[in-house]
PDB file of C-alpha atoms in Angstrom:
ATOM      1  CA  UNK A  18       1.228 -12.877  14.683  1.00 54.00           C
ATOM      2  CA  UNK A  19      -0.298  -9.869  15.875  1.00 47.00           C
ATOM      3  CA  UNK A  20      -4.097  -9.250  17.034  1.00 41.00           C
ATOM      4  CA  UNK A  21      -5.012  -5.839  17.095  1.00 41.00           C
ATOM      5  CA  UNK A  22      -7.302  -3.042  15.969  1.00 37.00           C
ATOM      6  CA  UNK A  23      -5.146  -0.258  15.090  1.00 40.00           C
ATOM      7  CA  UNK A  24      -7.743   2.803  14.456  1.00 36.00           C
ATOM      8  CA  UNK A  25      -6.216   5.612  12.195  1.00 40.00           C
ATOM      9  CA  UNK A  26      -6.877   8.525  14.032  1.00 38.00           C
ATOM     10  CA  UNK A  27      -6.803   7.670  17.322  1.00 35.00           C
ATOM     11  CA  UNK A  28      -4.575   5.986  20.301  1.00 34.00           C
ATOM     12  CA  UNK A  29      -2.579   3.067  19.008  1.00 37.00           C
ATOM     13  CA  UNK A  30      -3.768   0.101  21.264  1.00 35.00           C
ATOM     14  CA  UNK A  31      -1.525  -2.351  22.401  1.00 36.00           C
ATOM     15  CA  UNK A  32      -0.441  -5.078  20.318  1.00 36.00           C
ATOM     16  CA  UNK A  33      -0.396  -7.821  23.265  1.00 33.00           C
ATOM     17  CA  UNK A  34      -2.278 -10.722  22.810  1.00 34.00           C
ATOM     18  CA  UNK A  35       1.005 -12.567  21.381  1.00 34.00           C
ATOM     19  CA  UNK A  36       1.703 -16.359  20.992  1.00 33.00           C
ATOM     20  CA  UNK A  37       4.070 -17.280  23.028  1.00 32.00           C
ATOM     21  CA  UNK A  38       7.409 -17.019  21.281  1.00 36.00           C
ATOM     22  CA  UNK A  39       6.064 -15.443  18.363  1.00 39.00           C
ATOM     23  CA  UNK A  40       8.191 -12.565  17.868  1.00 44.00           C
ATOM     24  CA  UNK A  41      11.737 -11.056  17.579  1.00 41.00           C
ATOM     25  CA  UNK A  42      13.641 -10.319  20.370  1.00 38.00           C
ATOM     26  CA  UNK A  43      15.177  -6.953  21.151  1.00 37.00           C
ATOM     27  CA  UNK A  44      19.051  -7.683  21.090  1.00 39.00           C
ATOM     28  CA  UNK A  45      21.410  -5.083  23.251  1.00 36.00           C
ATOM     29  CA  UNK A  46      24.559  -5.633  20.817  1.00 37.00           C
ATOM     30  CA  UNK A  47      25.028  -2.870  18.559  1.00 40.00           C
ATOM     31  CA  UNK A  48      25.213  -3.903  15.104  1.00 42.00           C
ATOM     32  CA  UNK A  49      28.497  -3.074  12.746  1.00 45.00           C
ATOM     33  CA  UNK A  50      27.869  -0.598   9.879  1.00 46.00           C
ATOM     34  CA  UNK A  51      26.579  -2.118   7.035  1.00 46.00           C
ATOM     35  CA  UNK A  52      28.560  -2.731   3.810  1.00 47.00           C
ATOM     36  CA  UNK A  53      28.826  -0.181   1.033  1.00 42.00           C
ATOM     37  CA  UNK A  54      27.605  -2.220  -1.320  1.00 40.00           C
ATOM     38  CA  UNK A  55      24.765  -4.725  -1.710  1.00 46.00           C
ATOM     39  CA  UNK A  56      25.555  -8.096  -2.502  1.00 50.00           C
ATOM     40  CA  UNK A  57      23.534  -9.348  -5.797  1.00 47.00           C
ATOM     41  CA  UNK A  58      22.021 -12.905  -3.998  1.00 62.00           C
ATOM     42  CA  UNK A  59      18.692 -12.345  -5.419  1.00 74.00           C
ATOM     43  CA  UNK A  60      16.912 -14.864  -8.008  1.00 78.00           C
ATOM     44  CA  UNK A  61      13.966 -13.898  -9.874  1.00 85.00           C
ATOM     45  CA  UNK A  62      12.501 -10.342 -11.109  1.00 92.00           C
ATOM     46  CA  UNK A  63      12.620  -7.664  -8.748  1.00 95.00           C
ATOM     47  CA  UNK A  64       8.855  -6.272  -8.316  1.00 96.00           C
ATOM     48  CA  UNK A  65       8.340  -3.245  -7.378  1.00 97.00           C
ATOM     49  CA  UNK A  66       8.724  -2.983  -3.888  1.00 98.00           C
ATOM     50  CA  UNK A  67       7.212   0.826  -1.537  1.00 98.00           C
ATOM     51  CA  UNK A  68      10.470   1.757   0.151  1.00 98.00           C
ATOM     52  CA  UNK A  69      10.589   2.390   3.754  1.00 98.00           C
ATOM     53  CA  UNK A  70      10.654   6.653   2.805  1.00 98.00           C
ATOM     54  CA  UNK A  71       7.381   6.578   1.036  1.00 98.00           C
ATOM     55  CA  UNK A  72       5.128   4.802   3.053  1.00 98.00           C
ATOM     56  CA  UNK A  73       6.905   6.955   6.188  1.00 98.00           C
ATOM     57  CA  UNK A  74       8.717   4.851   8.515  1.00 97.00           C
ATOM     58  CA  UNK A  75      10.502   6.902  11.215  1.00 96.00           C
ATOM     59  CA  UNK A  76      14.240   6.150  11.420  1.00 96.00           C
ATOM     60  CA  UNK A  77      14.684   7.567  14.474  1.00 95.00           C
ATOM     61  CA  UNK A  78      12.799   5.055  15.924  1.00 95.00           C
ATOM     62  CA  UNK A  79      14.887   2.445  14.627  1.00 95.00           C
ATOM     63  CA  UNK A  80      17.454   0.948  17.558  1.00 92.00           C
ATOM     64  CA  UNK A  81      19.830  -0.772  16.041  1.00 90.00           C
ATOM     65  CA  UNK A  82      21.563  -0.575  12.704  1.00 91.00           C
ATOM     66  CA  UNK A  83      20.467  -3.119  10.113  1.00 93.00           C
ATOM     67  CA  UNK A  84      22.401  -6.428  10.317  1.00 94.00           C
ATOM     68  CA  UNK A  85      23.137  -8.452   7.216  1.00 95.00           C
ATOM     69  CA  UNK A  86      22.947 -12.294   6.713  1.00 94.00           C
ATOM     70  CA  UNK A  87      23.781 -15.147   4.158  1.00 93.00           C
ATOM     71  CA  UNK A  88      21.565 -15.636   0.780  1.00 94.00           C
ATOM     72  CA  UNK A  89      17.954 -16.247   1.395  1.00 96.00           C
ATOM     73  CA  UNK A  90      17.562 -20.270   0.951  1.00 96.00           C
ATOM     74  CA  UNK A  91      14.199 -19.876   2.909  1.00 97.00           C
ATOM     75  CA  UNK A  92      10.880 -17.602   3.164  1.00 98.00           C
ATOM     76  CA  UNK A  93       8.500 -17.699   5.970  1.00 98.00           C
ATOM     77  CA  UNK A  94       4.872 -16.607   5.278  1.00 98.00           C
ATOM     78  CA  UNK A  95       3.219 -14.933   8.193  1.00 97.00           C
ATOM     79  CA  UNK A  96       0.183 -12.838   8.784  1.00 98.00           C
ATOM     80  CA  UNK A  97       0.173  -9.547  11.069  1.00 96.00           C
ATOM     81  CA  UNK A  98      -3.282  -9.721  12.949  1.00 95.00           C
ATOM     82  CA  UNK A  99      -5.029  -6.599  11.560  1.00 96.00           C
ATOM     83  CA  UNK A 100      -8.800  -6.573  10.580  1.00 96.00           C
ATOM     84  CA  UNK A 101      -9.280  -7.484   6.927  1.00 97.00           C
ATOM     85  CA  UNK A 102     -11.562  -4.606   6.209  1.00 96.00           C
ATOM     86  CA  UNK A 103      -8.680  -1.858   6.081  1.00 98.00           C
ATOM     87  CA  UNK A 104      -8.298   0.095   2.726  1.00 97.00           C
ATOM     88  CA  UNK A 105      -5.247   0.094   0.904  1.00 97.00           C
ATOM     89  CA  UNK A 106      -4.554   3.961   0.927  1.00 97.00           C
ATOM     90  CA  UNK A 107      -4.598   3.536   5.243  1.00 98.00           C
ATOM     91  CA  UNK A 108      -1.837   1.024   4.648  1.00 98.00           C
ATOM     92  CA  UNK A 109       1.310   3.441   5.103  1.00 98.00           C
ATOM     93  CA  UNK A 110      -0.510   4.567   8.163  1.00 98.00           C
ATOM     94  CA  UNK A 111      -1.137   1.321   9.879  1.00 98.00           C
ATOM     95  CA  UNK A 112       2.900   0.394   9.081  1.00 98.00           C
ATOM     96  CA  UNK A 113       3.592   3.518  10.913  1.00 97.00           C
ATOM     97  CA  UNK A 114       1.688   2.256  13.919  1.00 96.00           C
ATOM     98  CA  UNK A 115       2.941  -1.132  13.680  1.00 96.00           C
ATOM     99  CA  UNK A 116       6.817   0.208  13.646  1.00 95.00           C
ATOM    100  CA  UNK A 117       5.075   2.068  16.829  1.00 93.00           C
ATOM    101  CA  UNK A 118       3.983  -0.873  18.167  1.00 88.00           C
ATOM    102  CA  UNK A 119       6.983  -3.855  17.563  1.00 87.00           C
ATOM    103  CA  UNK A 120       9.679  -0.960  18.815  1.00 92.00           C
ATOM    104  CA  UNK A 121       7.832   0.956  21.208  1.00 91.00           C
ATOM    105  CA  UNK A 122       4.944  -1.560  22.662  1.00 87.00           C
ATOM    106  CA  UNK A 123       7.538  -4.602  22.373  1.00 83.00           C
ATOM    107  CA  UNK A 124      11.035  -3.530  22.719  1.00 83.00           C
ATOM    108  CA  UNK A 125      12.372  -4.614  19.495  1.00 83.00           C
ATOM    109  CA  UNK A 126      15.137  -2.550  17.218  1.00 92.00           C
ATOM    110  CA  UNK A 127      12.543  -2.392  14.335  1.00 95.00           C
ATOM    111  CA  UNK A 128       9.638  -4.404  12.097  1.00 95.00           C
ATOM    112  CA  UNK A 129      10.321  -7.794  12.460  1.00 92.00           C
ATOM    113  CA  UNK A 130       9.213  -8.632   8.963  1.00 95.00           C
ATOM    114  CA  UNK A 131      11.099  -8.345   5.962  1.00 97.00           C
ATOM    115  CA  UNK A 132       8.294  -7.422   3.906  1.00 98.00           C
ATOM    116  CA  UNK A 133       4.454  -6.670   4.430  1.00 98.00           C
ATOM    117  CA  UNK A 134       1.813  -7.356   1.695  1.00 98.00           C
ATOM    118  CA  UNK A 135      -1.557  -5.862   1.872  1.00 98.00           C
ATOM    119  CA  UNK A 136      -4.797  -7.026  -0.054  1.00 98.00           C
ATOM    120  CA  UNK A 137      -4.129  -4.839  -2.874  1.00 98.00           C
ATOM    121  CA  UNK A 138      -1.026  -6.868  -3.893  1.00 98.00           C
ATOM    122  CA  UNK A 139       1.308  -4.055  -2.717  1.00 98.00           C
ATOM    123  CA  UNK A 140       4.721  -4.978  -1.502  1.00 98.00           C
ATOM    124  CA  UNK A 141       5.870  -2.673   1.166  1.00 98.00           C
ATOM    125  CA  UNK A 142       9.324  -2.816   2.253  1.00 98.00           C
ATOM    126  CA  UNK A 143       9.711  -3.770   6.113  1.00 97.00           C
ATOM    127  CA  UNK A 144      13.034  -3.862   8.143  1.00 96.00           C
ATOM    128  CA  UNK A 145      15.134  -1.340   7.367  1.00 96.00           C
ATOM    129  CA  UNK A 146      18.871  -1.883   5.707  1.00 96.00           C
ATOM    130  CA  UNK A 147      17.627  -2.190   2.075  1.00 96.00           C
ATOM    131  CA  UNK A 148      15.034  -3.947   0.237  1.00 96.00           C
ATOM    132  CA  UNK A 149      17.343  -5.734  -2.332  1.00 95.00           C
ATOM    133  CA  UNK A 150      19.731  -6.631   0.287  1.00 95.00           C
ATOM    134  CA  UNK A 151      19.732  -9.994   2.247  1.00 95.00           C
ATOM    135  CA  UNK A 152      18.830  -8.145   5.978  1.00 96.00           C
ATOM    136  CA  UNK A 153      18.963  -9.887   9.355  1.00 93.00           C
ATOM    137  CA  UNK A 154      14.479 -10.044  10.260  1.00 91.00           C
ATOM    138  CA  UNK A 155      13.650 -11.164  13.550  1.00 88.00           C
ATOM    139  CA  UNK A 156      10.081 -12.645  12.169  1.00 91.00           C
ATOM    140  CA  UNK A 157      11.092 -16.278  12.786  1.00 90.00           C
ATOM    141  CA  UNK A 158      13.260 -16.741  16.195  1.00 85.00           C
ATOM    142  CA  UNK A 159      15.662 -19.251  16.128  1.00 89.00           C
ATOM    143  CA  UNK A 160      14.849 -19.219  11.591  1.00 94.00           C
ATOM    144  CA  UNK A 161      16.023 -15.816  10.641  1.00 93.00           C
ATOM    145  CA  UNK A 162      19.130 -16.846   9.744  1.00 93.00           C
ATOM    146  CA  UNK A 163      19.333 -16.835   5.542  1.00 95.00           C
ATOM    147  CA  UNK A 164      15.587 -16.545   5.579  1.00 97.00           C
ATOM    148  CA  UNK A 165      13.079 -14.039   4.399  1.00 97.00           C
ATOM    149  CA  UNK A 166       9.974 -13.046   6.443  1.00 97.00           C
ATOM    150  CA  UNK A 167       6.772 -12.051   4.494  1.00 98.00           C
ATOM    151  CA  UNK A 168       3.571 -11.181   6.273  1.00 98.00           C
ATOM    152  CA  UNK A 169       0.093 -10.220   4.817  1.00 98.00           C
ATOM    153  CA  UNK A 170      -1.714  -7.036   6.167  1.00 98.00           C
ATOM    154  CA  UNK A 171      -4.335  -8.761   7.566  1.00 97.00           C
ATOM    155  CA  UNK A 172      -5.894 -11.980   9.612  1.00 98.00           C
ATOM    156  CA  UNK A 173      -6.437 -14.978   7.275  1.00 98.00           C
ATOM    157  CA  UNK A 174      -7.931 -17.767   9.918  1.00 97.00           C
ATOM    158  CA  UNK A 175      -9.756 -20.826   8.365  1.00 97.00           C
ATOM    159  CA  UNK A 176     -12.660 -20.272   6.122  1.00 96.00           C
ATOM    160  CA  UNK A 177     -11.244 -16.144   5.610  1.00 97.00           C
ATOM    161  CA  UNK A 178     -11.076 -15.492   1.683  1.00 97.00           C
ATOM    162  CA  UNK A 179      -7.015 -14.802   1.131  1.00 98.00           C
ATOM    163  CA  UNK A 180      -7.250 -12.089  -1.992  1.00 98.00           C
ATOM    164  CA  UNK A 181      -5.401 -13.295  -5.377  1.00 98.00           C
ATOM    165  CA  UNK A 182      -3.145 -10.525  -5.252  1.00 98.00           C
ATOM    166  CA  UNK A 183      -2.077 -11.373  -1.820  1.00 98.00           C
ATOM    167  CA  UNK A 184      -1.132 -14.827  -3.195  1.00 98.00           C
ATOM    168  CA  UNK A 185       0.564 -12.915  -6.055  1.00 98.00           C
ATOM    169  CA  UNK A 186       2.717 -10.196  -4.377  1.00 98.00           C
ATOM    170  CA  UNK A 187       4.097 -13.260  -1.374  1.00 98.00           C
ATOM    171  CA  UNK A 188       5.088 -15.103  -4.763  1.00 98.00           C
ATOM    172  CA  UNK A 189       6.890 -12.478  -6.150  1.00 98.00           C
ATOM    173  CA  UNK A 190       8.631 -11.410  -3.156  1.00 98.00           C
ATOM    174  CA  UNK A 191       9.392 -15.366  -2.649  1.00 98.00           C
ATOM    175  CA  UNK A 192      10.585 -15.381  -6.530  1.00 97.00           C
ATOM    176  CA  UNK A 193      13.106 -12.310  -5.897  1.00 97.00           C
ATOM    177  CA  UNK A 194      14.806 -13.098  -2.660  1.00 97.00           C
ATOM    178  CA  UNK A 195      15.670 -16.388  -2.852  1.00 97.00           C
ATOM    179  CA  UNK A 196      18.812 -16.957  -3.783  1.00 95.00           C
ATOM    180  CA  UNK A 197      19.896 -18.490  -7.031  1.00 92.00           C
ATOM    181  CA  UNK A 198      18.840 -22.021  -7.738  1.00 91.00           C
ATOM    182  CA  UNK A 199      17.168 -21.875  -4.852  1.00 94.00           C
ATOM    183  CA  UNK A 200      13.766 -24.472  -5.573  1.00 96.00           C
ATOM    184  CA  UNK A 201      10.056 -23.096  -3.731  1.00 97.00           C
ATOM    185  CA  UNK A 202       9.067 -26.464  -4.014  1.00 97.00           C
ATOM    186  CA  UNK A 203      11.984 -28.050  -2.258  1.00 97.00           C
ATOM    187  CA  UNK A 204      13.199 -28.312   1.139  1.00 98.00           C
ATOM    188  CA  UNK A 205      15.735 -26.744   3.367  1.00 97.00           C
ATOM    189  CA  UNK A 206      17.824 -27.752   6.144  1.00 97.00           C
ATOM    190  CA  UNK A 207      17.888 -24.723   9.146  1.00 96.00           C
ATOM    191  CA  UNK A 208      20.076 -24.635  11.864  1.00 94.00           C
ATOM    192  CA  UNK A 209      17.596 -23.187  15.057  1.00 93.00           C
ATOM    193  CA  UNK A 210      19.681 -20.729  16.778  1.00 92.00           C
ATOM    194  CA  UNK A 211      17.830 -19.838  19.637  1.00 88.00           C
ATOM    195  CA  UNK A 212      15.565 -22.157  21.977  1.00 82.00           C
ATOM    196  CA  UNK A 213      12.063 -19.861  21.670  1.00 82.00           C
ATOM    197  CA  UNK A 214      11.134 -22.363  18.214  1.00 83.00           C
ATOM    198  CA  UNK A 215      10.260 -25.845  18.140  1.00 90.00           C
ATOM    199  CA  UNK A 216      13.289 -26.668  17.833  1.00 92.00           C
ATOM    200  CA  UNK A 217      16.464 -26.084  20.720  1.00 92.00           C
ATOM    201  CA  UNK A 218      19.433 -24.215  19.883  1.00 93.00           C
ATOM    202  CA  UNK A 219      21.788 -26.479  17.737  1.00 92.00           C
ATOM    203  CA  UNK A 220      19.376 -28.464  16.256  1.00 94.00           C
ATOM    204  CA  UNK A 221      18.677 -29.162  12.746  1.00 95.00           C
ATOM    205  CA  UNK A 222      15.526 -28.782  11.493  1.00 95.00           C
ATOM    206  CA  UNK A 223      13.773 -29.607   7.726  1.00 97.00           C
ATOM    207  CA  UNK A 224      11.668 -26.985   6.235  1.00 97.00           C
ATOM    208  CA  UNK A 225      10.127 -26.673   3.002  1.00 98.00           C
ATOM    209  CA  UNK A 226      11.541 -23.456   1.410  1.00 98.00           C
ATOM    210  CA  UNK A 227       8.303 -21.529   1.033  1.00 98.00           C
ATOM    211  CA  UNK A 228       7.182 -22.628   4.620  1.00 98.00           C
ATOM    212  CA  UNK A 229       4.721 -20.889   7.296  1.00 97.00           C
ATOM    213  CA  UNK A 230       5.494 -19.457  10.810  1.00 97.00           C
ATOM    214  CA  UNK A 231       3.884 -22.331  12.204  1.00 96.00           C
ATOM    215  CA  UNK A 232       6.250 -25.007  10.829  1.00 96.00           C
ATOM    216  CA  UNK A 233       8.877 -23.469  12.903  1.00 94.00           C
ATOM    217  CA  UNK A 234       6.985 -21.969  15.733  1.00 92.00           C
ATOM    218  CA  UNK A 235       3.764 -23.145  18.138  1.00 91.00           C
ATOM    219  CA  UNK A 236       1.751 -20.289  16.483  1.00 94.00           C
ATOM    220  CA  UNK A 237      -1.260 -20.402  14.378  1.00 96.00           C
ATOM    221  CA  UNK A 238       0.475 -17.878  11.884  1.00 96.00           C
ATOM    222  CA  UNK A 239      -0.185 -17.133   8.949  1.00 98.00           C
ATOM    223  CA  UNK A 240      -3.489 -18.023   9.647  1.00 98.00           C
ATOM    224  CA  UNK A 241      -5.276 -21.656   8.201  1.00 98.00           C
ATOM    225  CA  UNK A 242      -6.771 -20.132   5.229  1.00 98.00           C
ATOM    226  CA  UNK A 243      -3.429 -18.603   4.415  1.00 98.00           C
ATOM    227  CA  UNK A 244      -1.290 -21.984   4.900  1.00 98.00           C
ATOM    228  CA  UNK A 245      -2.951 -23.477   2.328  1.00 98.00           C
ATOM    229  CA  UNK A 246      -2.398 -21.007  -0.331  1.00 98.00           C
ATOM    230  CA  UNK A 247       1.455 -21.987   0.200  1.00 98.00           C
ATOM    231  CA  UNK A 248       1.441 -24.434  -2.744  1.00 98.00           C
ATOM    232  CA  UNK A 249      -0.025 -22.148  -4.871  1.00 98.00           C
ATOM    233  CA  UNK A 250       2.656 -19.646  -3.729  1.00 98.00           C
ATOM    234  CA  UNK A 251       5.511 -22.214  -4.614  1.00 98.00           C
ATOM    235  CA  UNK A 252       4.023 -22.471  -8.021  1.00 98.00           C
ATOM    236  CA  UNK A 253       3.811 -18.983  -8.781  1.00 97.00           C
ATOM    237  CA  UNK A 254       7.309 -18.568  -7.222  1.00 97.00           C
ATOM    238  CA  UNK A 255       8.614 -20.845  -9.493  1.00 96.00           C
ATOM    239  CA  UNK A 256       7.163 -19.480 -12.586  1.00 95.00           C
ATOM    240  CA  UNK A 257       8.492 -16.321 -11.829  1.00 95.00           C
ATOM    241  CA  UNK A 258      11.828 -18.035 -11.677  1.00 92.00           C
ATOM    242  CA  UNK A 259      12.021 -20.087 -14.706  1.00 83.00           C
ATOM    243  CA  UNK A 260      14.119 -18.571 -17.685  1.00 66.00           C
TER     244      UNK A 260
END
């Protein structure tokens, strides 16, 4: 969870008041090539997602070539921080800063999210190596594994009004990427795989399947008001998903 006030226009201020351990780590091992193909693990309808090219992310900027991972059997719901007041056409804008920001400001290869939301409903894609592919985030440490990261543009603490369409696009995102027969109202058994979570290296951990940062992390992410739309998010996920 970020908590900034990125200004179009003028100096991008430092993203820095962080939770502690909320936030990918830059890794120095360079990443194979990806595959020539993507894999089909996805579930539900595909909605239409803004690709990395037309909202302007620089791939120069990018360190490390995209890693791939397993099916996604989870999706973590997060919030990025941002004033609520932004309009929708500034959104490619304030992605550009936040690439800025999480590669630049905070030494990581690239957005740590999957896939950003704003309060339009538009799904933008986030970390590069293809939307409909099942890419590596670093959104959840020691969770990224086989999950999906989806933040909302925006900060959604308790008693903030979380748009409809918000609700909307993180269940259709949810609906898409999880892999078949995967359930958004069941649980999921994780494996943590680095020590910055709740939960050591090695250990085991249950998680719902639509879950929020916090369940894995000591973070207030994505935000009170936010967490409680999740059930509503599991039930439009799973409409989505039934035949």
């Amino acid at each position: 969870m970020w908590s900034p006030r990125l200004v179009l226009g003028t100096v991008l201020l430092p993203l820095a008041a962080l939770v502690a351990g909320d936030g990918p780590a830059h890794s120095p091992v360079r990443r194979p090539d990806p595959p020539p193909v993507a894999v089909p693990v996805n579930g539900g309808p595909r909605p239409t997602v803004v690709s990395r090219s037309a909202w302007g992310a620089d791939e120069d900027m990018v360190r490390e070539r995209p890693a791939y991972t397993g099916p996604a059997v989870a999706v973590f719901v997060h919030h990025t921080g941002h004033p609520n007041d932004y309009h929708c056409d500034e959104v490619p804008a304030l992605l550009r800063a936040l690439e800025a920001d999480h590669v630049h400001g905070q030494g990581w290869d690239d957005i740590g999210y999957n896939f950003v939301v704003d309060r339009c409903g538009t799904i933008y894609e986030g970390r590069a190596g293809g939307a409909a592919r099942p890419v590596h985030g670093a959104h959840t440490q020691g969770f990224n594994r086989d999950s999906v990261g989806v933040a909302a543009l925006g900060t959604f603490d308790a008693g903030t009004p979380v748009p409809e369409a918000v609700v909307e696009a993180i269940a259709s995102v949810t609906a898409w990427k999880l892999r078949p027969g995967a359930d958004p109202h069941g649980r999921v058994r994780l494996t943590s795989t680095n020590g910055n979570s709740r939960y050591p290296k090695g250990e085991t951990a249950v998680f719902d399947v639509v879950s929020g940062h916090r369940d894995s992390h000591q973070t207030d992410c994505p935000g009170q008001a936010l967490y409680d739309r999740l059930p509503a998010i599991r039930d439009r996920a799973a409409r989505l998903r039934d035949p």
